[in-house]
Coordinates of C-alpha atoms in Angstrom, one line a residue:
M289 CA -63.9 3.9 -3.8
S290 CA -64.4 1.2 -6.4
K291 CA -61.0 -0.3 -5.4
I292 CA -62.0 -0.4 -1.7
A293 CA -65.3 -1.9 -2.6
G294 CA -63.4 -4.6 -4.5
I295 CA -61.3 -5.2 -1.4
L296 CA -64.4 -5.4 0.8
K297 CA -65.9 -7.9 -1.6
E298 CA -62.8 -10.0 -1.4
F299 CA -62.8 -9.9 2.4
Y300 CA -66.4 -10.3 3.1
S301 CA -68.1 -11.5 -0.1
I302 CA -70.1 -8.2 -0.3
H303 CA -71.9 -7.9 -3.6
Q304 CA -74.7 -5.3 -3.7
Q305 CA -74.3 -3.4 -0.4
K306 CA -73.3 0.2 -0.6
V307 CA -70.0 1.2 1.0
F308 CA -69.7 4.3 3.1
Q309 CA -66.5 6.2 3.9
G310 CA -65.2 8.4 6.7
T311 CA -61.8 10.0 6.9
A312 CA -60.0 11.9 9.7
P313 CA -56.4 13.0 10.2
G314 CA -53.8 12.6 12.9
R315 CA -52.5 15.8 14.7
L316 CA -49.3 17.4 15.9
D317 CA -49.7 18.8 19.4
V318 CA -48.1 22.3 19.0
M319 CA -49.0 23.5 22.4
G320 CA -51.2 22.1 25.2
G321 CA -51.0 18.3 25.5
I322 CA -51.7 17.1 29.0
A323 CA -53.2 20.4 30.1
N324 CA -56.3 19.6 28.0
F325 CA -58.2 17.9 30.9
S326 CA -57.5 20.9 33.1
G327 CA -59.3 23.3 30.7
S328 CA -56.3 24.9 29.1
L329 CA -56.3 26.6 25.7
L330 CA -54.7 24.2 23.1
I331 CA -53.2 24.7 19.7
Q332 CA -53.1 21.7 17.3
K333 CA -52.0 21.1 13.8
P334 CA -53.8 18.5 11.6
L335 CA -51.4 16.2 9.8
M336 CA -51.5 15.0 6.2
E337 CA -51.5 11.5 7.5
E338 CA -55.0 10.2 8.0
T339 CA -57.3 7.2 8.7
S340 CA -60.1 6.1 6.4
A341 CA -62.9 3.8 7.4
Y342 CA -65.1 1.9 4.8
I343 CA -68.2 0.2 6.1
S344 CA -71.2 -1.7 4.9
Y345 CA -74.0 -2.9 7.2
R346 CA -75.0 -6.6 7.3
D347 CA -78.3 -8.3 7.8
D348 CA -77.1 -10.1 10.9
T349 CA -75.3 -9.0 14.1
E350 CA -71.8 -10.1 13.2
I351 CA -69.0 -7.5 13.4
N352 CA -66.0 -8.0 11.1
I353 CA -63.1 -5.6 11.0
K354 CA -59.9 -5.6 9.0
T355 CA -57.3 -2.9 9.3
I356 CA -54.3 -2.3 7.0
I357 CA -51.5 -0.6 8.8
Q358 CA -48.2 -0.2 6.9
G359 CA -49.1 -3.2 4.8
E360 CA -49.9 -5.4 7.8
I361 CA -53.5 -6.8 8.0
K362 CA -55.2 -7.2 11.4
T363 CA -58.6 -8.9 11.8
F364 CA -61.3 -8.9 14.4
S365 CA -64.6 -10.7 14.4
A366 CA -67.3 -10.9 17.0
I367 CA -71.1 -11.3 17.5
Y368 CA -72.7 -8.1 18.8
E369 CA -74.7 -9.8 21.6
E370 CA -71.6 -11.6 22.9
L371 CA -69.9 -8.3 23.5
I372 CA -72.7 -6.6 25.4
G373 CA -74.0 -9.5 27.5
E374 CA -77.5 -9.6 29.0
F375 CA -77.3 -6.6 31.2
K376 CA -80.2 -4.2 31.6
V377 CA -77.9 -1.2 31.4
P378 CA -74.6 -1.1 29.4
N379 CA -71.7 -2.8 31.3
Y380 CA -68.6 -1.5 29.5
D381 CA -66.2 -3.2 31.8
Y382 CA -67.7 -6.5 30.7
T383 CA -67.6 -5.4 27.1
R384 CA -63.9 -4.4 27.4
E385 CA -63.1 -7.9 28.7
Q386 CA -64.9 -9.6 25.9
I387 CA -63.2 -7.5 23.2
L388 CA -59.7 -7.9 24.6
Q389 CA -60.1 -11.6 24.8
K390 CA -60.4 -11.8 21.0
E391 CA -57.6 -11.6 18.4
G392 CA -57.1 -8.1 17.3
G393 CA -59.1 -6.7 20.2
E394 CA -56.4 -4.3 21.5
W395 CA -56.9 -2.2 18.3
A396 CA -60.5 -3.0 17.5
I397 CA -61.7 -1.9 21.0
Y398 CA -61.6 1.8 19.8
I399 CA -63.7 0.9 16.8
V400 CA -66.2 -1.3 18.5
G401 CA -66.5 1.1 21.3
C402 CA -67.7 3.8 19.0
L403 CA -70.3 1.5 17.5
L404 CA -71.6 0.6 21.0
I405 CA -71.6 4.1 22.4
L406 CA -73.4 5.5 19.3
N407 CA -76.0 2.7 19.4
D408 CA -76.6 3.2 23.2
S409 CA -76.8 7.0 22.9
R410 CA -79.2 7.0 20.0
K411 CA -81.1 3.9 21.1
L412 CA -80.3 2.1 17.8
K413 CA -80.8 -1.6 17.4
P414 CA -77.8 -3.9 17.2
E415 CA -76.7 -4.5 13.6
G416 CA -73.7 -6.3 12.1
I417 CA -71.1 -4.4 10.1
D418 CA -68.2 -5.1 7.8
M419 CA -65.4 -2.6 8.0
L420 CA -62.1 -2.0 6.4
I421 CA -59.7 0.5 8.0
T422 CA -56.6 2.0 6.3
T423 CA -54.3 4.4 8.0
D424 CA -50.9 6.0 7.7
V425 CA -51.1 7.8 11.1
P426 CA -48.3 6.3 13.1
I427 CA -49.5 4.4 16.1
G428 CA -48.2 5.0 19.6
K429 CA -46.2 8.1 18.6
G430 CA -48.4 10.7 20.3
L431 CA -50.1 11.8 17.0
G432 CA -53.7 11.1 17.8
S433 CA -54.0 7.8 16.0
S434 CA -56.8 6.4 18.1
A435 CA -58.9 9.6 17.8
S436 CA -58.3 9.6 14.0
L437 CA -59.5 6.0 13.9
Q438 CA -62.6 6.7 16.0
V439 CA -63.7 9.8 14.2
A440 CA -63.2 8.2 10.8
V441 CA -65.3 5.2 11.9
L442 CA -68.1 7.4 13.3
K443 CA -68.2 9.6 10.2
A444 CA -68.7 6.5 8.0
I445 CA -71.4 5.1 10.3
V446 CA -73.2 8.4 10.5
S447 CA -73.1 8.7 6.7
C448 CA -74.4 5.2 6.3
L449 CA -77.3 5.7 8.7
N450 CA -78.0 9.3 7.6
L451 CA -77.9 10.6 11.2
N452 CA -78.1 14.3 12.1
M453 CA -75.4 15.0 14.5
S454 CA -74.8 18.2 16.6
T455 CA -71.5 20.1 16.2
Y456 CA -69.6 18.2 18.9
E457 CA -71.6 14.9 19.0
I458 CA -69.0 12.8 17.1
P459 CA -66.0 13.9 19.2
I460 CA -68.1 13.3 22.4
I461 CA -69.1 9.8 21.4
A462 CA -65.5 9.0 20.4
Q463 CA -64.1 10.2 23.7
K464 CA -66.7 8.2 25.7
A465 CA -65.7 5.1 23.7
E466 CA -62.1 5.7 24.6
N467 CA -62.8 6.4 28.3
L468 CA -65.6 3.9 29.0
V469 CA -64.9 1.0 26.6
A470 CA -61.2 1.2 25.9
G471 CA -60.6 2.3 29.5
T472 CA -58.0 5.0 28.7
A473 CA -58.0 8.3 30.6
N474 CA -57.6 10.7 27.7
G475 CA -59.4 14.0 27.2
I476 CA -61.4 15.1 24.2
M477 CA -58.7 17.2 22.5
D478 CA -57.6 14.6 19.8
Q479 CA -61.2 13.8 18.8
L480 CA -62.1 17.5 18.4
V481 CA -59.1 18.1 16.2
A482 CA -59.8 15.0 14.1
H483 CA -63.3 16.1 13.5
H484 CA -62.8 19.8 13.0
S485 CA -59.5 19.7 11.2
K486 CA -58.5 22.2 8.4
Q487 CA -55.3 21.5 6.5
N488 CA -52.6 24.2 6.7
K489 CA -54.3 25.7 9.7
L490 CA -53.7 25.6 13.4
I491 CA -56.7 24.6 15.4
P492 CA -57.2 26.4 18.8
L493 CA -59.6 24.8 21.2
I494 CA -60.5 24.5 24.8
C495 CA -61.9 21.6 26.7
Q496 CA -64.3 23.2 29.2
P497 CA -65.8 20.8 28.2
H498 CA -65.3 21.3 24.4
E499 CA -65.1 24.3 22.1
V500 CA -63.2 24.8 18.9
Y501 CA -62.2 28.3 17.9
H502 CA -61.6 29.9 14.5
P503 CA -58.5 28.4 12.9
I504 CA -55.2 30.3 12.9
D505 CA -53.4 30.8 9.6
L506 CA -49.8 29.7 9.5
P507 CA -47.6 32.7 8.7
D508 CA -45.5 32.5 5.6
Q509 CA -42.3 30.5 6.0
V510 CA -43.2 29.5 9.6
Y511 CA -43.4 25.8 10.1
F512 CA -44.3 23.3 12.9
V513 CA -42.8 19.9 12.2
G514 CA -42.5 16.7 14.3
I515 CA -39.6 14.3 14.9
N516 CA -40.6 11.1 16.6
S517 CA -38.0 10.0 19.1
G518 CA -38.5 6.3 18.5
E519 CA -39.6 5.9 22.1
N520 CA -43.2 4.5 22.1
Q521 CA -45.6 6.3 24.4
E522 CA -48.1 3.5 24.7
T523 CA -46.0 1.5 27.1
K524 CA -46.1 4.4 29.6
L525 CA -49.7 5.5 29.6
D526 CA -50.0 4.7 33.3
I527 CA -47.7 7.6 34.0
S528 CA -49.8 10.1 32.1
S529 CA -52.9 8.7 33.8
D530 CA -51.2 9.5 37.2
V531 CA -50.5 13.0 36.0
R532 CA -54.2 13.4 35.2
T533 CA -55.2 12.1 38.6
A534 CA -52.8 14.3 40.4
S535 CA -54.1 17.4 38.6
F536 CA -57.6 16.7 39.9
M537 CA -56.3 16.0 43.4
G538 CA -54.6 19.4 43.3
Y539 CA -57.9 21.0 42.1
T540 CA -59.8 19.4 45.0
M541 CA -57.4 21.0 47.5
I542 CA -57.6 24.4 45.8
A543 CA -61.4 24.2 45.5
L544 CA -61.8 23.4 49.2
N545 CA -59.4 26.1 50.1
S546 CA -61.5 28.5 48.0
G547 CA -64.8 27.8 49.8
A548 CA -66.2 24.7 48.1
T549 CA -67.5 21.8 50.2
L550 CA -67.1 18.1 49.7
R551 CA -70.8 18.0 48.8
D552 CA -70.2 20.6 46.1
L553 CA -67.5 18.4 44.6
E554 CA -69.7 15.3 44.9
V555 CA -72.6 16.9 43.0
A556 CA -70.2 18.3 40.3
K557 CA -68.8 14.8 39.8
E558 CA -72.2 13.2 39.5
T559 CA -73.6 15.8 37.1
Q560 CA -70.3 16.9 35.4
D561 CA -71.6 20.5 35.9
F562 CA -68.7 22.5 37.2
S563 CA -70.2 25.9 36.8
K564 CA -70.8 26.5 40.5
L565 CA -67.3 25.4 41.5
P566 CA -64.4 27.8 42.1
Y567 CA -62.7 28.7 38.8
G568 CA -65.4 26.8 37.0
G569 CA -63.9 23.5 37.9
Y570 CA -60.7 23.9 35.9
L571 CA -57.1 24.7 37.0
A572 CA -56.4 26.5 33.8
N573 CA -58.9 29.3 34.9
I574 CA -56.6 30.3 37.7
S575 CA -54.2 33.1 36.8
P576 CA -50.5 32.6 37.7
S577 CA -50.6 35.6 40.0
D578 CA -53.6 34.3 41.9
F579 CA -52.1 30.8 42.0
E580 CA -48.8 32.0 43.4
K581 CA -50.4 34.2 46.1
N582 CA -53.3 32.1 47.2
H583 CA -52.6 28.4 46.4
L584 CA -49.0 27.5 45.7
P585 CA -47.8 28.0 49.3
S586 CA -50.3 25.5 50.6
L587 CA -49.6 22.7 48.1
P588 CA -47.2 19.9 49.2
D589 CA -44.5 18.8 46.7
T590 CA -45.9 15.3 46.9
I591 CA -48.9 13.5 48.4
N592 CA -49.6 9.9 49.0
G593 CA -52.9 8.5 47.7
Q594 CA -53.9 7.2 51.1
E595 CA -53.2 10.5 52.7
F596 CA -55.2 12.4 50.1
L597 CA -58.2 10.2 50.5
E598 CA -58.2 10.5 54.3
K599 CA -57.9 14.3 54.2
Y600 CA -59.7 15.3 51.0
K601 CA -61.9 12.3 50.1
K602 CA -62.7 12.8 46.4
I603 CA -61.9 14.3 43.0
I604 CA -64.4 15.5 40.4
D605 CA -63.0 13.5 37.5
P606 CA -65.1 10.3 36.9
I607 CA -62.2 8.6 34.9
S608 CA -59.2 9.0 37.2
F609 CA -58.3 6.5 39.9
I610 CA -56.4 7.3 43.1
D611 CA -53.9 4.6 44.0
R612 CA -53.6 4.6 47.8
D613 CA -50.0 3.3 47.5
K614 CA -48.7 5.9 45.1
N615 CA -47.0 9.1 45.7
Y616 CA -48.1 11.9 43.4
L617 CA -46.0 14.9 42.2
L618 CA -48.8 17.2 43.3
K619 CA -47.3 20.7 43.3
N620 CA -45.6 20.6 39.9
I621 CA -48.5 18.8 38.2
T622 CA -51.1 21.2 39.7
K623 CA -48.9 24.1 38.6
H624 CA -48.5 23.0 35.0
P625 CA -51.9 23.8 33.5
V626 CA -52.0 27.2 35.3
Y627 CA -48.8 28.4 33.6
E628 CA -49.3 26.4 30.4
N629 CA -52.6 28.1 29.7
F630 CA -51.0 31.5 30.2
R631 CA -48.1 30.4 27.8
I632 CA -50.6 29.2 25.2
K633 CA -52.7 32.4 25.3
L634 CA -49.6 34.4 24.6
F635 CA -48.4 32.0 21.9
A636 CA -51.8 32.2 20.2
Q637 CA -51.9 36.0 20.4
I638 CA -48.5 36.2 18.8
L639 CA -49.6 33.9 16.0
R640 CA -52.9 35.8 15.3
N641 CA -51.0 39.1 15.1
Y642 CA -48.0 37.8 13.4
T643 CA -46.5 39.9 10.6
T644 CA -43.2 40.0 8.7
E645 CA -43.6 43.7 7.9
F646 CA -41.4 44.8 10.8
Q647 CA -37.7 44.1 11.1
N648 CA -38.0 42.6 14.6
Y649 CA -40.5 39.9 13.6
S650 CA -37.8 37.3 14.4
N651 CA -38.1 38.3 18.1
R652 CA -41.6 36.9 17.9
L653 CA -40.3 33.6 16.8
Q654 CA -37.8 33.6 19.7
L655 CA -40.6 34.4 22.1
M656 CA -42.8 31.6 20.8
G657 CA -39.8 29.2 20.9
E658 CA -39.1 30.2 24.6
L659 CA -42.7 29.4 25.4
M660 CA -42.3 25.9 23.9
Y661 CA -39.0 25.3 25.8
Q662 CA -40.8 26.3 29.0
S663 CA -43.6 23.9 28.2
H664 CA -41.1 21.1 27.7
Q665 CA -39.4 21.8 31.0
S666 CA -42.7 21.8 32.8
Y667 CA -43.5 18.3 31.3
S668 CA -40.2 17.0 32.8
A669 CA -41.1 18.6 36.2
C670 CA -44.4 16.6 36.0
G671 CA -42.5 13.3 35.6
L672 CA -43.1 13.1 31.8
G673 CA -39.6 13.7 30.6
N674 CA -37.5 11.3 28.5
D675 CA -33.9 11.2 27.5
K676 CA -34.5 10.9 23.8
T677 CA -37.0 13.7 23.5
D678 CA -34.7 15.8 25.8
L679 CA -31.9 15.2 23.3
I680 CA -34.0 16.3 20.3
V681 CA -35.0 19.5 22.1
Q682 CA -31.3 20.2 23.1
M683 CA -30.2 19.6 19.4
V684 CA -32.8 22.3 18.4
K685 CA -31.4 24.7 21.0
D686 CA -27.8 24.0 19.9
K687 CA -28.6 25.0 16.3
G688 CA -30.7 27.9 17.4
D689 CA -32.3 30.9 15.8
K690 CA -29.4 31.6 13.4
K691 CA -30.2 28.3 11.8
G692 CA -33.9 29.0 11.7
L693 CA -34.8 26.8 14.6
H694 CA -36.6 28.6 17.4
G695 CA -38.3 26.2 19.8
A696 CA -39.3 22.6 20.6
R697 CA -41.3 20.7 23.1
V698 CA -42.3 17.1 23.8
T699 CA -46.0 16.5 22.8
A700 CA -49.2 14.8 23.9
N701 CA -48.6 12.5 27.0
G702 CA -44.8 13.0 27.1
N703 CA -42.5 10.1 28.1
G704 CA -41.2 9.7 24.6
G705 CA -43.2 10.0 21.4
T706 CA -42.9 13.1 19.2
V707 CA -41.2 16.5 19.6
C708 CA -42.8 19.5 17.9
I709 CA -40.3 21.9 16.4
L710 CA -40.8 25.5 15.4
C711 CA -38.7 26.6 12.4
S712 CA -38.7 29.3 9.8
G713 CA -37.4 30.6 6.5
L714 CA -35.4 28.6 4.0
S715 CA -32.7 27.6 6.5
G716 CA -35.1 26.2 9.1
P717 CA -36.5 23.2 7.3
E718 CA -33.0 22.4 6.0
A719 CA -31.6 22.5 9.6
V720 CA -34.5 20.3 10.8
H721 CA -33.7 17.6 8.2
E722 CA -30.0 17.8 9.1
L723 CA -30.9 17.4 12.8
F724 CA -33.2 14.5 11.9
R725 CA -30.4 12.7 10.0
D726 CA -27.9 13.3 12.8
Y727 CA -30.4 11.9 15.4
K728 CA -31.0 8.8 13.3
E729 CA -27.3 8.2 12.7
A730 CA -26.7 8.4 16.4
G731 CA -28.5 5.0 16.7
N732 CA -32.1 6.2 16.8
T733 CA -33.1 4.2 13.7
A734 CA -36.8 4.1 14.7
A735 CA -37.1 7.9 14.5
E736 CA -39.6 9.4 12.0
F737 CA -40.2 12.8 10.5
Y738 CA -43.6 14.6 10.1
A739 CA -44.1 17.8 8.1

């Protein structure tokens, strides 16, 4: 901490102020990903890579932020009042515009957003802050870098102000900052993992709206590792946003078909209380057999935004936007969280009851691997496939169980980013490293490996 205090002093001429720290890791999406906003069970692995935030409050309202990412320093400065304007109620669209107009705003918006949402929710007076951020969580690789940043920042601020926070308050504030201020349509999964992480454990959770379950121990000599494809996900966030939108469009059609009224949907959207809606408001609560019998036959393969709005009027998600001119892959996207939730429940059950005492334990690895392969294929059916991540998954299949490689799937928002791989024994990690070398030597020099 003394070294960081020295850096802060150099950056901001801080002399006597006390410095407070918050730290949060990135995460590897083992199973779940885009099904999180449809209420599916999720299984996540906290990474060793993490973000640390060091803060000191000022006696004015100036916000100064410096981030050190892979040796590169980025800066952001603003006056608090300039960002919020003179509105009687918070206008986060205005705030977003003000932040993004400034140098470094595209990264600082996640940080400043947390500060603003916390202050608004707790009715805190505007205060200036000096902040230094260091991170080794790769950015734009589908590893929860923005959530790691947000949770680290909030932990530091909460420590500084000595605030009492409820179990899920920090993740909720972080998600609101990402949705309302940064303007990205992400769920709360990453923030929950960053806040409730336990190293060398798998974190099961469900977003209905948010609950973290008891961690799952990793079985001996069973590993989940990541290979980044070198294809940046951040350039394709609009596609994952469309998937989110289409899933809620599909839910509207199913809810109306199940007896809900448009007024029921409107009230649920306004209150965000889904308890009186069919299936509790979440696609993941529909069993595959129920879905196939009662809902799948009536869902069109695709639907145009204009057609949907004319026939079905609304969705219950306050973040998603229906583009009248777009065609949405409605059937496959609606189908995905129904089957993904079933896959993950089975996956989690195998892990919790895993044992190597029986000779056929390898069959359990094969079954878990098949569930990962099915998840990967379902991503592609939703329009979230990518040639490079498909290649990595195929390379895992080609080496197969005999080499200790059992399964793989694209993670997070798909469309590039990172592939999660299940391997085991002594041969598995060796085979993964060999696969990684082959992939890089094939011209994918931007690829990265995460253990």
